CSV table of C-alpha atoms in Angstrom, one decimal:
chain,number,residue,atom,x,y,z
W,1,UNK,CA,-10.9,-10.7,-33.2
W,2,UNK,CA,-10.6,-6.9,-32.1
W,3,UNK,CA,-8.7,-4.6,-33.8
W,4,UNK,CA,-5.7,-4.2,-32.2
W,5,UNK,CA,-5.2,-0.5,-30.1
W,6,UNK,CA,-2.6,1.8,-30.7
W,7,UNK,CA,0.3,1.4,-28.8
W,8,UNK,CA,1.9,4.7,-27.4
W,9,UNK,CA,5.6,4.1,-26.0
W,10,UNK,CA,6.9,6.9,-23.8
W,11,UNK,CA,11.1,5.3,-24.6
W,12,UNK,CA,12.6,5.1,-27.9
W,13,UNK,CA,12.0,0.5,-28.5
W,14,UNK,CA,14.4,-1.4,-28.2
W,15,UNK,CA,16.6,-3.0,-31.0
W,16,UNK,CA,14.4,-5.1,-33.1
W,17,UNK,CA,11.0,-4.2,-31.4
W,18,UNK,CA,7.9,-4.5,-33.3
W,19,UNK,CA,4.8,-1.7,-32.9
W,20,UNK,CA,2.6,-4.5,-33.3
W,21,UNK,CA,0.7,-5.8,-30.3
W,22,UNK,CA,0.9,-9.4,-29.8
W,23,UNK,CA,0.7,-9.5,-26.1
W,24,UNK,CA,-2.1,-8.7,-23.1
W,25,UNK,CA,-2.9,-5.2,-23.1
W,26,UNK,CA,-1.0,-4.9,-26.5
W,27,UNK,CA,2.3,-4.1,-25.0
W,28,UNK,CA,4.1,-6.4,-27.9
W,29,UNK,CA,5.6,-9.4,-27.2
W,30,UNK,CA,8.3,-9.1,-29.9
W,31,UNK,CA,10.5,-7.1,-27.6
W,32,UNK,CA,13.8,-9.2,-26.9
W,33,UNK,CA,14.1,-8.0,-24.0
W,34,UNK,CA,11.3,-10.2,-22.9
W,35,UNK,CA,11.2,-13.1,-25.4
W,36,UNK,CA,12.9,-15.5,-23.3
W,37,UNK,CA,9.9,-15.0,-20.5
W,38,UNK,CA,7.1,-14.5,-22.9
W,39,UNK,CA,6.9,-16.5,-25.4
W,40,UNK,CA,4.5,-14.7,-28.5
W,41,UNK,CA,1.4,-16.3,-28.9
W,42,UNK,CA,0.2,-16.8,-32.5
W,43,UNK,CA,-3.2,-17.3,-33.7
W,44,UNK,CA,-4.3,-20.2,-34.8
W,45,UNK,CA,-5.5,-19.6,-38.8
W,46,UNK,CA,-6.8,-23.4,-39.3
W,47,UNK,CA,-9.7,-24.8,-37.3
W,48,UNK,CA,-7.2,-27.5,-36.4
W,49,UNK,CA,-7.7,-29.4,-32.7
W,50,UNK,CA,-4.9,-30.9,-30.5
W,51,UNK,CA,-5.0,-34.8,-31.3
W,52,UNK,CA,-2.6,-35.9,-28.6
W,53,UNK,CA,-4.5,-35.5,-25.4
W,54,UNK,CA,-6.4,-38.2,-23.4
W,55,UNK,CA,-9.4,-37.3,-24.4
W,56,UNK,CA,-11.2,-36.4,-27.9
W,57,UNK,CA,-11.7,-33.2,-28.8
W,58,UNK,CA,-14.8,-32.7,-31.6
W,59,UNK,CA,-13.8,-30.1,-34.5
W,60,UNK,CA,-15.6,-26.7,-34.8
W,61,UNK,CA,-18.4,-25.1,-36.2
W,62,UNK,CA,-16.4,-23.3,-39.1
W,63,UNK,CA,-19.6,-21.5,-40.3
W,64,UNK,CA,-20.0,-18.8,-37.5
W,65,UNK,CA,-17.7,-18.0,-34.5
W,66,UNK,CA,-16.1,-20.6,-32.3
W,67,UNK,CA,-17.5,-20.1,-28.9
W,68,UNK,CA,-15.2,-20.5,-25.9
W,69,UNK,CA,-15.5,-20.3,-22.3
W,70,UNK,CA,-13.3,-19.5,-19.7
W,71,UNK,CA,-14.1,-19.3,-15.8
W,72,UNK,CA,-12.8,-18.1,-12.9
W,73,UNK,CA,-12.0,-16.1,-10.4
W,74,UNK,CA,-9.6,-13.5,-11.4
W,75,UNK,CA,-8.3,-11.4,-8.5
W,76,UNK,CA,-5.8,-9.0,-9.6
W,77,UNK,CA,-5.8,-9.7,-13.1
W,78,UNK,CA,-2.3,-10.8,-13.7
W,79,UNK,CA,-0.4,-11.5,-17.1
W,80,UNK,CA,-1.1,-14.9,-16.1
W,81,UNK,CA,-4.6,-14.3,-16.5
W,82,UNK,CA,-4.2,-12.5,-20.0
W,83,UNK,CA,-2.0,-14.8,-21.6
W,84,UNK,CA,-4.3,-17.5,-21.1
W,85,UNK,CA,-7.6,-15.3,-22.2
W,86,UNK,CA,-5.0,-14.9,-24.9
W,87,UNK,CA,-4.5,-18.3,-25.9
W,88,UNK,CA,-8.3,-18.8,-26.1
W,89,UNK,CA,-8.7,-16.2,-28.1
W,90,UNK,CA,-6.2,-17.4,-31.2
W,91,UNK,CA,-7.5,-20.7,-30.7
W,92,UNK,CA,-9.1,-20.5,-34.0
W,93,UNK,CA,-9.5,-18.2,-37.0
W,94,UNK,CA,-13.1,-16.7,-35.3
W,95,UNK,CA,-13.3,-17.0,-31.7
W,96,UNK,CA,-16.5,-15.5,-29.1
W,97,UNK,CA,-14.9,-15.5,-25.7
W,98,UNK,CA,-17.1,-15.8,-22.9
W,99,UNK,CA,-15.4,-15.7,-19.2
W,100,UNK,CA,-17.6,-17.1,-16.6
W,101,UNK,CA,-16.2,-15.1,-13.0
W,102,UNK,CA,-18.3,-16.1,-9.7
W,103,UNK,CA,-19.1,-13.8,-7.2
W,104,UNK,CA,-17.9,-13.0,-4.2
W,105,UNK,CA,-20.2,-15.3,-1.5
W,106,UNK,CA,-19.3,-18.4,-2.9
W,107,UNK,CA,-15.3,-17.5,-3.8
W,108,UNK,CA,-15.1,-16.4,0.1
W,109,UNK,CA,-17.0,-19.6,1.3
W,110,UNK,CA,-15.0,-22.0,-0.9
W,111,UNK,CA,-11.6,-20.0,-1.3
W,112,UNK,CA,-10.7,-17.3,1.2
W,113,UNK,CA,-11.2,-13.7,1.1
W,114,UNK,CA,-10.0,-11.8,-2.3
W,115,UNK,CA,-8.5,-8.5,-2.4
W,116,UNK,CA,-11.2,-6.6,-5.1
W,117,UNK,CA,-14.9,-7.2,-4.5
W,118,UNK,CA,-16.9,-8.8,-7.5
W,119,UNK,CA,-17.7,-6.0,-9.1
W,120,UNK,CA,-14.1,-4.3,-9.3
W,121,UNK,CA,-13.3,-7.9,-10.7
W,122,UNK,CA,-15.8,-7.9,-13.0
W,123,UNK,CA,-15.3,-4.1,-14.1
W,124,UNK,CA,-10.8,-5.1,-14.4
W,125,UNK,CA,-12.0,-8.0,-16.7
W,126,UNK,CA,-14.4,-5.6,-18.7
W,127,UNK,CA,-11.1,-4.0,-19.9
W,128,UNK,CA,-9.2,-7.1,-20.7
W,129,UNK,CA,-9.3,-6.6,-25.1
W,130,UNK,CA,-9.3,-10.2,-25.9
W,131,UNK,CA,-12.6,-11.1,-23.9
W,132,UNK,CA,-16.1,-10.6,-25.7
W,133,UNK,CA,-18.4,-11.3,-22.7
W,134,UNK,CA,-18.4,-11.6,-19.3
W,135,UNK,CA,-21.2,-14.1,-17.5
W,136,UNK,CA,-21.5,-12.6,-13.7
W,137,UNK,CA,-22.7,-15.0,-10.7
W,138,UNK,CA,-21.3,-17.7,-12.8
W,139,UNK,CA,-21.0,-21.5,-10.9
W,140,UNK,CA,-18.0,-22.0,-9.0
W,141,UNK,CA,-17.6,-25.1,-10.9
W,142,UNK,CA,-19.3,-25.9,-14.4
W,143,UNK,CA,-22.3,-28.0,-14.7
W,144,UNK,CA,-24.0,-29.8,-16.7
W,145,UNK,CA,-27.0,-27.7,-16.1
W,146,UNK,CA,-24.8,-24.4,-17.0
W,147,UNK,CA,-23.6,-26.0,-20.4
W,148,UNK,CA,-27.4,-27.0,-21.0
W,149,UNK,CA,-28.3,-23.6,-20.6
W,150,UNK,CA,-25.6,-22.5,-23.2
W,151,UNK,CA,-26.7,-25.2,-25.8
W,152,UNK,CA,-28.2,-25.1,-29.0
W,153,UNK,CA,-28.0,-27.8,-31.6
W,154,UNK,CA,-27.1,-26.6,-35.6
W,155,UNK,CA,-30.0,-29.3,-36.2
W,156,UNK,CA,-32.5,-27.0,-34.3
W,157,UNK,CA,-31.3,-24.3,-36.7
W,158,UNK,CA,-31.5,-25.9,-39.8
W,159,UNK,CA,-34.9,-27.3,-38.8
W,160,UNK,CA,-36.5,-24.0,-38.1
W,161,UNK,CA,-39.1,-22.7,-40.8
W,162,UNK,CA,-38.8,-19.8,-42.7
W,163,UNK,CA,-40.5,-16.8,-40.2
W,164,UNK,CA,-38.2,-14.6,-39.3
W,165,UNK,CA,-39.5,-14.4,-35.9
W,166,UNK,CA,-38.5,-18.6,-35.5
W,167,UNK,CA,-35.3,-17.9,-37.3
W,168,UNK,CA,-34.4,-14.9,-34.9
W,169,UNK,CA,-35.1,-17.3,-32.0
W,170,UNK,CA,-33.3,-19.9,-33.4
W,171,UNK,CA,-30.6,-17.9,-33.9
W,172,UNK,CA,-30.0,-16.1,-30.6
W,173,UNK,CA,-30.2,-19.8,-29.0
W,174,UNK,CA,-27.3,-21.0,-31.1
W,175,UNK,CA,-25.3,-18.1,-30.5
W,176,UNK,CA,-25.8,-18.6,-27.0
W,177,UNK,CA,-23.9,-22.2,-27.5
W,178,UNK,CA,-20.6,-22.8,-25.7
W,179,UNK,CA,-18.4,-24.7,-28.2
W,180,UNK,CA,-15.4,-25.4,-25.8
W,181,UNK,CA,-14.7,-25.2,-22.3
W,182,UNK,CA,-11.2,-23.8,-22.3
W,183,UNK,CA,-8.4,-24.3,-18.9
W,184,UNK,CA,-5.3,-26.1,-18.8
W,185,UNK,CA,-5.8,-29.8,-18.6
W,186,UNK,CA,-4.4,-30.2,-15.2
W,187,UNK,CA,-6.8,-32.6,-13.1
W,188,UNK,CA,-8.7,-29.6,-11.1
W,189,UNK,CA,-10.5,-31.4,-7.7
W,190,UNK,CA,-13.2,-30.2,-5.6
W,191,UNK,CA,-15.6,-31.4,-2.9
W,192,UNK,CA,-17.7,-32.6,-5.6
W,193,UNK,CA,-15.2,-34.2,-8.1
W,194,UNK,CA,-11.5,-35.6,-8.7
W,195,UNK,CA,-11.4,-33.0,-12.3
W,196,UNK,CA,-14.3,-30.4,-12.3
W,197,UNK,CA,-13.6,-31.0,-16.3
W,198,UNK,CA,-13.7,-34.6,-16.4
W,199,UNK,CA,-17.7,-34.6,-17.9
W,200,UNK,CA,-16.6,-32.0,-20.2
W,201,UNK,CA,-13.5,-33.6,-21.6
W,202,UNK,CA,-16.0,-36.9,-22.1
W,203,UNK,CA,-18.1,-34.5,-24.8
W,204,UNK,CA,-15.2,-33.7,-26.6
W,205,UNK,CA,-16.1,-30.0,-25.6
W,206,UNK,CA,-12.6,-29.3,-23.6
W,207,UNK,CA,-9.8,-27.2,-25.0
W,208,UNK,CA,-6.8,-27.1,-23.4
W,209,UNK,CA,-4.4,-23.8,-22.5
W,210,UNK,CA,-1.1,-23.9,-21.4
W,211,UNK,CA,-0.5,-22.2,-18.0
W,212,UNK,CA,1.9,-19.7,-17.5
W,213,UNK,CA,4.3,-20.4,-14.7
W,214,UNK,CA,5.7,-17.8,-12.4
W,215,UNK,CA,2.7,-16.0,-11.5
W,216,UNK,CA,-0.3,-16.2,-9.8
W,217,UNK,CA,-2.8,-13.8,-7.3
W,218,UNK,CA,-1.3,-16.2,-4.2
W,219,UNK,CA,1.8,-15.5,-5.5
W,220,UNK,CA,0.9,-11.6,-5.5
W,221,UNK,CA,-0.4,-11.6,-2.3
W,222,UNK,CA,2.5,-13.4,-1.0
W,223,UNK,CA,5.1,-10.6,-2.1
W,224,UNK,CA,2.9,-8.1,-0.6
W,225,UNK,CA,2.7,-9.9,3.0
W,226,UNK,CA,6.8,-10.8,2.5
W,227,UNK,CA,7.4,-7.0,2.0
W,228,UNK,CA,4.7,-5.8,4.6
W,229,UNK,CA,6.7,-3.4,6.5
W,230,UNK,CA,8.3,-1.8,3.3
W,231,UNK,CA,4.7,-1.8,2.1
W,232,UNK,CA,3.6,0.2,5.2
W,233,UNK,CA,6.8,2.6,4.9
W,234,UNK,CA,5.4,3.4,1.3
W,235,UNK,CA,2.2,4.4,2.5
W,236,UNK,CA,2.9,6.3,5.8
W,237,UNK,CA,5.3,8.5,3.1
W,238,UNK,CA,2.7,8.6,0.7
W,239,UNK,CA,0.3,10.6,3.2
W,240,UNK,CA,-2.0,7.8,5.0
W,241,UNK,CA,-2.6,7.7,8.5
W,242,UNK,CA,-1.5,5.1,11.2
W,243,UNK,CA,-5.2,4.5,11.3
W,244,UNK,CA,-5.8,4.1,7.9
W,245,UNK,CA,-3.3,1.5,7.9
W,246,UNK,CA,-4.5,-0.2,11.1
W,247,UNK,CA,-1.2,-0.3,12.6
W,248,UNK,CA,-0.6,0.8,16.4
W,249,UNK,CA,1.5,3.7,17.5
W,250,UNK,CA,4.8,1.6,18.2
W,251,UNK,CA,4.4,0.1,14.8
W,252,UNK,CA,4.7,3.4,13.5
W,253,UNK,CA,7.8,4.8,15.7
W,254,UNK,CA,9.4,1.1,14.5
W,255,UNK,CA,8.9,2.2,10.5
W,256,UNK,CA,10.4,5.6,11.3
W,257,UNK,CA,13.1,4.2,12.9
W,258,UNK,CA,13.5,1.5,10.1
W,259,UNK,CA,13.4,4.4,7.6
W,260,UNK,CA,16.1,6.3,9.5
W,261,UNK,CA,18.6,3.2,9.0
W,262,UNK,CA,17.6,3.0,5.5
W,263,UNK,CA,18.6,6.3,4.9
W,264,UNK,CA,22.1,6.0,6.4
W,265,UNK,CA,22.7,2.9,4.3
W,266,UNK,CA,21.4,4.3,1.2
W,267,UNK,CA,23.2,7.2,2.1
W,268,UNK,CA,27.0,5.5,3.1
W,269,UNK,CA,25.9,3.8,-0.9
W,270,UNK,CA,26.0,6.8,-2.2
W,271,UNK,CA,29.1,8.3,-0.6
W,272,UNK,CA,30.6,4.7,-0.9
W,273,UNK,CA,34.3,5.8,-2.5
W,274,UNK,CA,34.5,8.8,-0.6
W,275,UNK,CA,33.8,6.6,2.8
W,276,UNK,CA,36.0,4.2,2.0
W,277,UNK,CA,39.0,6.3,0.8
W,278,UNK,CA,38.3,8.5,4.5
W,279,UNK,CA,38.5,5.2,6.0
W,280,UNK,CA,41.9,4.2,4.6
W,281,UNK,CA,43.4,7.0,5.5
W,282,UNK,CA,42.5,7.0,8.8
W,283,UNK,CA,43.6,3.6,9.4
W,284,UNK,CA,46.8,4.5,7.8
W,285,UNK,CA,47.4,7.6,10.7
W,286,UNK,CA,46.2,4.8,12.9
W,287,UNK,CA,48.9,2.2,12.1
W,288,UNK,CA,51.4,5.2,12.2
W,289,UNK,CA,50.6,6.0,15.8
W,290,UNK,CA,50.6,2.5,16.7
W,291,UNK,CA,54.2,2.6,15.2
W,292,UNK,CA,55.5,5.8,17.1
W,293,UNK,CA,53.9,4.3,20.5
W,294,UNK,CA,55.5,1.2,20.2
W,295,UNK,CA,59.1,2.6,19.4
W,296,UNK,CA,58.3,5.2,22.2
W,297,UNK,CA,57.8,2.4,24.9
W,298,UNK,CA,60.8,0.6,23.7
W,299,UNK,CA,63.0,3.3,24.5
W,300,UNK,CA,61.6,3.8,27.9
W,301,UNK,CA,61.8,-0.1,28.5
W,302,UNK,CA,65.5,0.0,29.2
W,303,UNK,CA,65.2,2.7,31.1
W,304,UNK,CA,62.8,1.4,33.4
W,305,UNK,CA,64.7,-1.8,33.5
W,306,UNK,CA,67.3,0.2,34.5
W,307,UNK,CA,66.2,2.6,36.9
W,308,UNK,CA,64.5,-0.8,38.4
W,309,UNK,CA,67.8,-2.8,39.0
W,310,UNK,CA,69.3,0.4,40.5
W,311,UNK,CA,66.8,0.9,42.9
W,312,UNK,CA,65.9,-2.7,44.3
W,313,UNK,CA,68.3,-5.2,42.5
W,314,UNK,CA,70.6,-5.7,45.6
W,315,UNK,CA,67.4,-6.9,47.7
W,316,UNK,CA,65.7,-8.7,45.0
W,317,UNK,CA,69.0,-11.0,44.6
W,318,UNK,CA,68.9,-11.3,48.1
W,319,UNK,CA,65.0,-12.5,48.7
W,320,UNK,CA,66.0,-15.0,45.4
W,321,UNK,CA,69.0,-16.3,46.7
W,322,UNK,CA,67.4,-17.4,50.2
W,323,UNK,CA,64.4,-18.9,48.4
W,324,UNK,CA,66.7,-20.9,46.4
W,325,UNK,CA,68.8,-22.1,49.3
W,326,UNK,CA,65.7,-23.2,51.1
W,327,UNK,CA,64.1,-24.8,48.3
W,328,UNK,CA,67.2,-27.1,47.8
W,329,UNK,CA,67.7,-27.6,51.7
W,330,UNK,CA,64.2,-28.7,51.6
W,331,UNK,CA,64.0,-26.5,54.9
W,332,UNK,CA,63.0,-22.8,55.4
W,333,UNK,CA,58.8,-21.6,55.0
W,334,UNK,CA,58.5,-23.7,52.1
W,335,UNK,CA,59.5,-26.7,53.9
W,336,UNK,CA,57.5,-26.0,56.5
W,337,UNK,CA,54.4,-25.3,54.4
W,338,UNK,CA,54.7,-28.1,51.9
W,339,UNK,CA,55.0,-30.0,55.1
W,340,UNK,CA,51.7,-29.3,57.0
W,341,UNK,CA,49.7,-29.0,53.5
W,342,UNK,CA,51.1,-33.3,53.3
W,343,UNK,CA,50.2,-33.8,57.7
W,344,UNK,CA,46.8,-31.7,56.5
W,345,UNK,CA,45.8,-34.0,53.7
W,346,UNK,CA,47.2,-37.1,55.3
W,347,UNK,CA,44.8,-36.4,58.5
W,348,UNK,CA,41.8,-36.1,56.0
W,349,UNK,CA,42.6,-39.0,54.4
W,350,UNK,CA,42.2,-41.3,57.8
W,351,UNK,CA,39.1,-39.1,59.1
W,352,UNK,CA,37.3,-40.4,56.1
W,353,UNK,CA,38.5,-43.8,56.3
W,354,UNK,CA,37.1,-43.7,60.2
């Protein structure tokens, strides 16, 4: 197992936090803050297999490391990623990791288009301190064929004569073995099988990881296409060019104006209990006006009122009195009109009969 690097913190640690690295990228996974999330991942100091699964898997060489494989693709390396490299790792006492990652023709053809080419995959992975090697071009699926390719039997060694040029070569084949095929034991299908690991978990050379939830590169990319716009804001400020970004000159004058409202509502945040105490006190002068006004108009009301009766009451009693006279007399215009509207709608009536 590597030795642990040192870890450099640029914040006093929190209450309780441990120096020691125990996480991907030795960040320490004894942090509280973050024990709920991630769990700390122990080694494994016995040579110990998992008995309940469906499947049987054989014990390990205990005379020489424990050779593991792990494939995939690995697009932006994610904790996801480590953790389970992790797991692999502490499987056992002495572990060789081996991650199998395939290239870029047959991930585009079978997958869709990743984000970093092979080669800035394979160079992120080169980084990654719990894996030992890293097989390039490797199958998109394993095969029988690759494991043959990776197989030596301890029989061969033991077998081999004295010469140190037979015992070298025996050697280097047996370190070249691939103990365990390691992913979590979800049924993975493909065009060519229901569980790419169904032939391996029938040799007993399958060992299971648990998968970390949460996170994954669709998941990444996702975020990124949810947040596009703020995405493109960031790197418009950041100096990059309309072109650079492939976005048209509209889409531009749209961020701006985006970033403009953004500014206004970060900046009425900011200015928040100022605002709202301005606010209250202008709906306070507000209501008082309202008040003034209204007692203003009452006044005047009688006086208009007033003034009004004054000016036209004797006629207006008049023109009311006749209209009431004629209304009860049945006689008078309204007669009259009520009248021809009933001859009107009486003569209708019969037309349509006709």
């Amino acid at each position: 197992m590597p030795n642990s690097p040192k870890l450099t913190v640029s914040r006093p640690p929190s209450p309780g936090f441990s120096m020691d690295p125990g996480s991907p990228m030795g960040l320490g996974d004894c942090d509280p803050n973050i024990m709920d999330s991630f769990k700390p991942i122990e080694t494994n100091m016995s040579y110990d297999v998992p008995m309940d699964k469906p499947y049987i898997v054989n014990p390990p060489p205990q005379d020489r490391p424990v050779r593991l494989y792990c494939d995939g693709i690995y697009d932006l390396v994610h904790y996801g990623h480590m953790r389970a490299l992790e797991q692999a790792k502490k499987s056992f006492p002495n572990v060789y990791l081996l991650v199998g990652m395939c290239n870029d023709e047959d991930t585009h053809t079978r997958k869709g288009k990743t984000v970093l080419t092979e080669n800035e995959r394979y160079e992120s992975m080169r980084h990654c301190r719990w894996v030992d090697e890293i097989i390039t071009d490797a199958p998109w699926i394993v095969t029988q064929e690759f494991m043959d390719e990776h197989e030596a039997s301890s029989d061969a060694f033991a077998a081999c004569t004295c010469r140190q040029s037979h015992i070298a070569d025996h050697t280097t084949k047996m370190l070249r073995r691939i103990d365990y095929v390691c992913h979590d034991d979800l049924p993975y299908a493909s065009a060519e099988s229901d569980d790419v690991y169904a032939f391996v978990k029938a040799q007993g050379r399958f060992l299971p990881t648990q998968r970390t939830d949460g996170v994954s590169t669709s998941d990444l990319i996702t975020r990124i296409v949810r947040d596009y716009d703020k995405y493109l804001r960031r790197n418009l400020e950041r100096g990059m060019s309309p072109k650079e970004l492939n976005i048209s000159f509209l889409k531009e004058q749209e961020l701006n104006l985006q970033k403009h409202v953004s500014g206004i509502r970060e900046q009425i945040k900011k200015n928040f209990q100022g605002t709202r105490e301005d606010l209250v006190g202008e709906l306070e002068d507000l209501k008082a006006e309202l008040r003034h006004t209204k007692l203003f108009w009452e006044d005047r009301r009688q006086d208009f009122v007033r003034g009004f009766s004054s000016m036209f009451g004797s006629q207006v009693g008049k023109i009311f009195g006749r209209k009431r006279r004629e209304i009860a007399n049945g006689s008078g215009d309204y007669g009259s009109s009520k009248r021809v509207r009933q001859a009107e709608s009486s003569g209708s009536l019969n037309s349509g009969s006709e």
